[in-house]
mmCIF file of C-alpha atoms and ligand atoms in Angstrom:
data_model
loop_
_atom_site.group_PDB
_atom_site.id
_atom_site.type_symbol
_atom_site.label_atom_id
_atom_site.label_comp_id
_atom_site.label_asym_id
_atom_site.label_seq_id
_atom_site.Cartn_x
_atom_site.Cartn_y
_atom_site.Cartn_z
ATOM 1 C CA UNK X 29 17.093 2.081 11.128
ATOM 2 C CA UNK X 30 13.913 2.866 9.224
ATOM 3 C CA UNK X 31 12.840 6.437 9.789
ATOM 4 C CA UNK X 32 9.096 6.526 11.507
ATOM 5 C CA UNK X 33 6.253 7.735 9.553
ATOM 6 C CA UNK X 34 4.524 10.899 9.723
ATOM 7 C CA UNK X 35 1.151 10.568 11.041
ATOM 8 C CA UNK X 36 -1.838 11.463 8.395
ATOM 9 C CA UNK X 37 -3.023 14.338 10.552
ATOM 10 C CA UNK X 38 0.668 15.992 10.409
ATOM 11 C CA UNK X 39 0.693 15.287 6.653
ATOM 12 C CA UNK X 40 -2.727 16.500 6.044
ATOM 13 C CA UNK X 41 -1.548 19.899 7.806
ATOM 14 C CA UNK X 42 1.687 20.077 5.615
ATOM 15 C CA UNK X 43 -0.594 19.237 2.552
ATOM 16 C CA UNK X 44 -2.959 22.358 3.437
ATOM 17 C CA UNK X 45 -0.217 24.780 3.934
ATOM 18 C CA UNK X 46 1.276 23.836 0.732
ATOM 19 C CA UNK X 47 2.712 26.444 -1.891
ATOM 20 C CA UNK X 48 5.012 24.758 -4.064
ATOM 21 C CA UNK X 49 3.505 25.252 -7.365
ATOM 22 C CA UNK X 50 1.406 27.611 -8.870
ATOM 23 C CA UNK X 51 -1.549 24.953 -8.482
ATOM 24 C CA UNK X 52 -1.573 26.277 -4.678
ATOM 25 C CA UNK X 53 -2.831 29.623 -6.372
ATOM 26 C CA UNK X 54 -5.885 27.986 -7.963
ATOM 27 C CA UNK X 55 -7.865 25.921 -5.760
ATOM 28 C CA UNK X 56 -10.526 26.472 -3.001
ATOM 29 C CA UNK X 57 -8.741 23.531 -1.360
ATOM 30 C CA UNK X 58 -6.569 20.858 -0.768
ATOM 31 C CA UNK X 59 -7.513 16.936 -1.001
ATOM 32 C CA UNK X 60 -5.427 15.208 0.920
ATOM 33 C CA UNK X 61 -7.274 11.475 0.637
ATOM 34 C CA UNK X 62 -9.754 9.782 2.456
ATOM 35 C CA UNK X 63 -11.179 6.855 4.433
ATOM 36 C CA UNK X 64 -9.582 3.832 6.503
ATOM 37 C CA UNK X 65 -5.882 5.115 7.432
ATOM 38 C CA UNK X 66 -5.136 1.223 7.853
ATOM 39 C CA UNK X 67 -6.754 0.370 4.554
ATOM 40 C CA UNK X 68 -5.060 -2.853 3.234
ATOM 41 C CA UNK X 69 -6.015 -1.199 -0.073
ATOM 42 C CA UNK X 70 -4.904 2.337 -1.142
ATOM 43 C CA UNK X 71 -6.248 3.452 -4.610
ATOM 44 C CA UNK X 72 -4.538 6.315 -6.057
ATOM 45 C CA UNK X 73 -6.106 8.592 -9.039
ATOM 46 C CA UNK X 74 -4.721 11.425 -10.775
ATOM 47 C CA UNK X 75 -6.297 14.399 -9.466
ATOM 48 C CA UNK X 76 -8.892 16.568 -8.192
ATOM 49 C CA UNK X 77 -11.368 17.414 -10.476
ATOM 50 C CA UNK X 78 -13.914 20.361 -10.126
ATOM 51 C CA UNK X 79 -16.548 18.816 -7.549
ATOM 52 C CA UNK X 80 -13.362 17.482 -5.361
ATOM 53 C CA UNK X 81 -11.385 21.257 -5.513
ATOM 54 C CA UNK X 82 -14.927 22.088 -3.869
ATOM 55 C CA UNK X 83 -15.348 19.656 -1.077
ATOM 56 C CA UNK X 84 -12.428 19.119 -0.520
ATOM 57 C CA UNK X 85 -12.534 14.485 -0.863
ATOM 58 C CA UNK X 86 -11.609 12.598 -3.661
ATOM 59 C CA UNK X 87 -13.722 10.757 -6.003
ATOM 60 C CA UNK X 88 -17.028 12.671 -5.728
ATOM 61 C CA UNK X 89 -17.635 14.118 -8.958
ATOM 62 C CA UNK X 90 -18.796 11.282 -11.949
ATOM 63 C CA UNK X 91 -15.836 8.861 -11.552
ATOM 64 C CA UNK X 92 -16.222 8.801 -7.969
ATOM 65 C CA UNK X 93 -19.922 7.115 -8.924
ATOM 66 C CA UNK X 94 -18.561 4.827 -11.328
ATOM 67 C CA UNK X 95 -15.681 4.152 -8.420
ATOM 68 C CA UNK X 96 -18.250 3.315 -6.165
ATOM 69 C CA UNK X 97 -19.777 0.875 -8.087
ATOM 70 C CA UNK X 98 -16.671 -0.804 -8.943
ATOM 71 C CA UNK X 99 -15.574 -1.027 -5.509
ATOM 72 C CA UNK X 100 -18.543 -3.272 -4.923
ATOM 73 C CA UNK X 101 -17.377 -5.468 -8.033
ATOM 74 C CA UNK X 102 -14.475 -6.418 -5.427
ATOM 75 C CA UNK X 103 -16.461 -6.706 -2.053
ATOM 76 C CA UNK X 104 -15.165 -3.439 -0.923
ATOM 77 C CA UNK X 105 -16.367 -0.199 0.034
ATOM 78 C CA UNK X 106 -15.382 3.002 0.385
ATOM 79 C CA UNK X 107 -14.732 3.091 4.370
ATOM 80 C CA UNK X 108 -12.660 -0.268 3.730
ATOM 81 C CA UNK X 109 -9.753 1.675 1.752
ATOM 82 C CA UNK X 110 -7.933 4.818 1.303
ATOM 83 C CA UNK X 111 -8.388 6.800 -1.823
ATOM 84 C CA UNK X 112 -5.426 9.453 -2.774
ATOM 85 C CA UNK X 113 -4.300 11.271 -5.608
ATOM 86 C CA UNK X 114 -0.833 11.761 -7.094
ATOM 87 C CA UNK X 115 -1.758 15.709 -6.635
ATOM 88 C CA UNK X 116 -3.732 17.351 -3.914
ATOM 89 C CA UNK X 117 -4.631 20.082 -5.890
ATOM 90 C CA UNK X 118 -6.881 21.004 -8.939
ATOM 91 C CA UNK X 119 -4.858 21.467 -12.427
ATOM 92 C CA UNK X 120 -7.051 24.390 -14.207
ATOM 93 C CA UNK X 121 -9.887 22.792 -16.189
ATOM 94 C CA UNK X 122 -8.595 19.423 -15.490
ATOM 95 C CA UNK X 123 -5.601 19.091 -17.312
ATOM 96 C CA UNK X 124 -3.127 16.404 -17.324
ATOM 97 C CA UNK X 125 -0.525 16.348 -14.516
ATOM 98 C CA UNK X 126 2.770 18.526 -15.621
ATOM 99 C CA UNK X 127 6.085 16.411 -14.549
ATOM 100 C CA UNK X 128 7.390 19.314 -12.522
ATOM 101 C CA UNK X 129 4.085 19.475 -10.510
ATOM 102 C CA UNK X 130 4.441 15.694 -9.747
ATOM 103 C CA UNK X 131 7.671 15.621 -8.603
ATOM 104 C CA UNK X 132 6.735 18.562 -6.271
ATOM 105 C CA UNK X 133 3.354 16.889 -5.341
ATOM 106 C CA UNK X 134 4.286 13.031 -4.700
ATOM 107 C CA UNK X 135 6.470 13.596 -1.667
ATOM 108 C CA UNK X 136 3.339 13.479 0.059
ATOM 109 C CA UNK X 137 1.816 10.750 -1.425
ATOM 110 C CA UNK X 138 5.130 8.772 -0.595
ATOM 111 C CA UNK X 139 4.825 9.513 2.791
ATOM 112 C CA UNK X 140 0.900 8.933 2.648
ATOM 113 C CA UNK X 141 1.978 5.363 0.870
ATOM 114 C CA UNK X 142 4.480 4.688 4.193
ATOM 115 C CA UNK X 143 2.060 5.832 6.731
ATOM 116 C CA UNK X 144 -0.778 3.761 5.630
ATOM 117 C CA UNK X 145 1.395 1.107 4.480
ATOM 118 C CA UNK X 146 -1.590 -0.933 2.618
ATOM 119 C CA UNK X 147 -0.758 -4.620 1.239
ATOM 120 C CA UNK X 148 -2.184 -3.335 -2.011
ATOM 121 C CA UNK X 149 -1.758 -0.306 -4.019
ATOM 122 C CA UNK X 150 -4.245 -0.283 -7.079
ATOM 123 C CA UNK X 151 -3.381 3.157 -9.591
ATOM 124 C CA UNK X 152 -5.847 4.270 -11.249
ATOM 125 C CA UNK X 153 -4.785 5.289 -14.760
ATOM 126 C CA UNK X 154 -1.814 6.469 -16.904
ATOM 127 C CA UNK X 155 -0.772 8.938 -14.162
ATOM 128 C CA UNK X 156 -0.275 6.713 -10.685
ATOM 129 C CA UNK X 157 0.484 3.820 -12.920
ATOM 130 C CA UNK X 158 3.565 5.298 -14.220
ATOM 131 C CA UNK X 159 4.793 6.714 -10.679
ATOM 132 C CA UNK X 160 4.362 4.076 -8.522
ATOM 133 C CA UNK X 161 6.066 1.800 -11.157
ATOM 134 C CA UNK X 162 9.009 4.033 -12.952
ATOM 135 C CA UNK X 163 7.377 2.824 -16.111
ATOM 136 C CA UNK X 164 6.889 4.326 -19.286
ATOM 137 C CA UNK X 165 4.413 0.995 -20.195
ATOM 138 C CA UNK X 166 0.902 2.338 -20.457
ATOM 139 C CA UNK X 167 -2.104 1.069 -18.449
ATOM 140 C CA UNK X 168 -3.805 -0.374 -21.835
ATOM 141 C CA UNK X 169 -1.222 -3.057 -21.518
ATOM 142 C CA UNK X 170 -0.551 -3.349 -17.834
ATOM 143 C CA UNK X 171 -4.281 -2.918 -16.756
ATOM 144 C CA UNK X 172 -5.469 -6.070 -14.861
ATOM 145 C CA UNK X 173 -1.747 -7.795 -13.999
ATOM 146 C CA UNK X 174 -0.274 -8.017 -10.601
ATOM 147 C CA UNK X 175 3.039 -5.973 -10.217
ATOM 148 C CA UNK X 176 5.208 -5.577 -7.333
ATOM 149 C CA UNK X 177 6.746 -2.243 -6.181
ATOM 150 C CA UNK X 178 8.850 -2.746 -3.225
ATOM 151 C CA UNK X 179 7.161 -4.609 -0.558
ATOM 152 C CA UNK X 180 3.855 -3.590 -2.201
ATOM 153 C CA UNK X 181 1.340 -5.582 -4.503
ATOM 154 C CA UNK X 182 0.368 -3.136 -7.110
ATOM 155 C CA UNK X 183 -2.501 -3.711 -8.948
ATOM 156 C CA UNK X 184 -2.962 -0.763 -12.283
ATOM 157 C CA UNK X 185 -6.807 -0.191 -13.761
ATOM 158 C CA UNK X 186 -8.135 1.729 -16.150
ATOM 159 C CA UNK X 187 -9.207 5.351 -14.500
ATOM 160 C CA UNK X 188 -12.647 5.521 -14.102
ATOM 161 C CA UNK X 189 -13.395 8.101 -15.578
ATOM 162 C CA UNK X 190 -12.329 6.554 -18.763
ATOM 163 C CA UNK X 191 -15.547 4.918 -18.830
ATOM 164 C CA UNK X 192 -17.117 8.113 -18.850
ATOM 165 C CA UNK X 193 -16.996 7.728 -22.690
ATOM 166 C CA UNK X 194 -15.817 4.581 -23.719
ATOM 167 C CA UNK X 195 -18.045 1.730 -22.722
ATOM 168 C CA UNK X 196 -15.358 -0.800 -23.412
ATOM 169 C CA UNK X 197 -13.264 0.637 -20.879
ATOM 170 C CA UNK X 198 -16.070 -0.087 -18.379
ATOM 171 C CA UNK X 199 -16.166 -3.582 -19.283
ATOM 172 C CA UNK X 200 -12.447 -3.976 -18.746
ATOM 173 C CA UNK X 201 -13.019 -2.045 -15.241
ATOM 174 C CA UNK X 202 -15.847 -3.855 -13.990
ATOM 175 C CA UNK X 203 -13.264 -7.536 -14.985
ATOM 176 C CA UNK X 204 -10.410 -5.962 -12.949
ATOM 177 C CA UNK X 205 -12.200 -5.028 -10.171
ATOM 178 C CA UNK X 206 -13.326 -8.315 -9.952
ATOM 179 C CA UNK X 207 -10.362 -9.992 -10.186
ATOM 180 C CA UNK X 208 -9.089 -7.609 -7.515
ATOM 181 C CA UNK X 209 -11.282 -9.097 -5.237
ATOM 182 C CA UNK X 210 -10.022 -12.389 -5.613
ATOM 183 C CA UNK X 211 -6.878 -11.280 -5.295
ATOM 184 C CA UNK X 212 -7.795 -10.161 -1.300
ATOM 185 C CA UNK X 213 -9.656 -13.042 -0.838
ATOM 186 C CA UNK X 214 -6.753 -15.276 -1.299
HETATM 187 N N1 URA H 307 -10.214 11.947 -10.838
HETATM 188 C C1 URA H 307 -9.135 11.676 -10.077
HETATM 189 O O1 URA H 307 -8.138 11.183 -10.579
HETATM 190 N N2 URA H 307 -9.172 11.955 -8.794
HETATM 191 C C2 URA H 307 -10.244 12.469 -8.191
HETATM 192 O O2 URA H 307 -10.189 12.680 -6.996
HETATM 193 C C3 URA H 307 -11.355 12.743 -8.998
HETATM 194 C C4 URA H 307 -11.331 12.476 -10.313
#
């Protein structure tokens, strides 16, 4: 029998009482995730950055902008989905992920990923790509293809904050989010 899922507002509690890794020591808060908690979408980043340690939701520092745009790219907005990270806390000055601190973090993202249970899960970047696919392939190459994980469709992008600095990158984004939204339209 399949175990039942935690609710979000249980899992958001266990998320803000969290002290497994030093990271807990850090930050003025948790970020759990945010919006439709029957999203058929879930988009999952990397981590909070400095303006998302402060209040506390993903996405609202620079790449949340350019995320909002793109989201519009495929019909969607932001109360349509559910945005997560693979951590719920800040790494100091935004450094990448550390392995130990994902395999301590993503517990709750896997029981986010159950709860919600979305049709579509699209990573954003290197760091969601890799651990919702077991794959050492990097998003340059699997960027814009369909994948399957399980019973979910999973659809990798460039982050975007990669954009940020790279206009390229925002072409590529702006295709794929496009494409995403044919893909829910069919
Ligand atoms: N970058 C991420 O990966 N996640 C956020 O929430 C903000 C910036």
């Amino acid at each position: 029998m399949q175990k039942p899922h935690i609710p979000l507002d249980e899992l958001r509690r266990q998320v803000e009482a969290c002290q497994a890794c030093p990271l807990a020591g850090g930050r003025t808060q948790t970020v759990f995730g945010d919006g439709n908690p029957d999203a058929r979408v879930l988009f999952i980043g990397e981590a909070p950055g400095k303006n998302e340690d402060l209040q506390g939701v993903p996405f609202v520092g620079k790449a949340g902008q350019n995320l909002n745009q793109l989201l519009e790219i495929a019909g969607l907005a932001r109360e349509d989905v559910f945005i997560a990270n693979v951590l719920k806390c800040r790494p100091p000055g935004n450094r990448d992920p550390r392995p130990e601190e994902i395999e301590l973090c993503t517990p709750f993202l896997r029981e986010q990923t159950r709860t919600i249970n979305p049709e579509f899960i699209v990573t954003l970047g290197n760091f969601a790509t890799k651990f919702v696919l077991k794959t050492e392939m990097g998003i340059t190459r699997l960027h814009g293809t369909l994948q399957q994980a399980g019973r979910f469709k999973v659809f990798p992008i460039y982050h975007p904050a990669a954009a940020i600095y790279d206009h390229s990158k925002w072409v590529a984004l702006e295709n794929d989010f496009a494409t995403l939204g044919e893909l829910l339209r069919r």
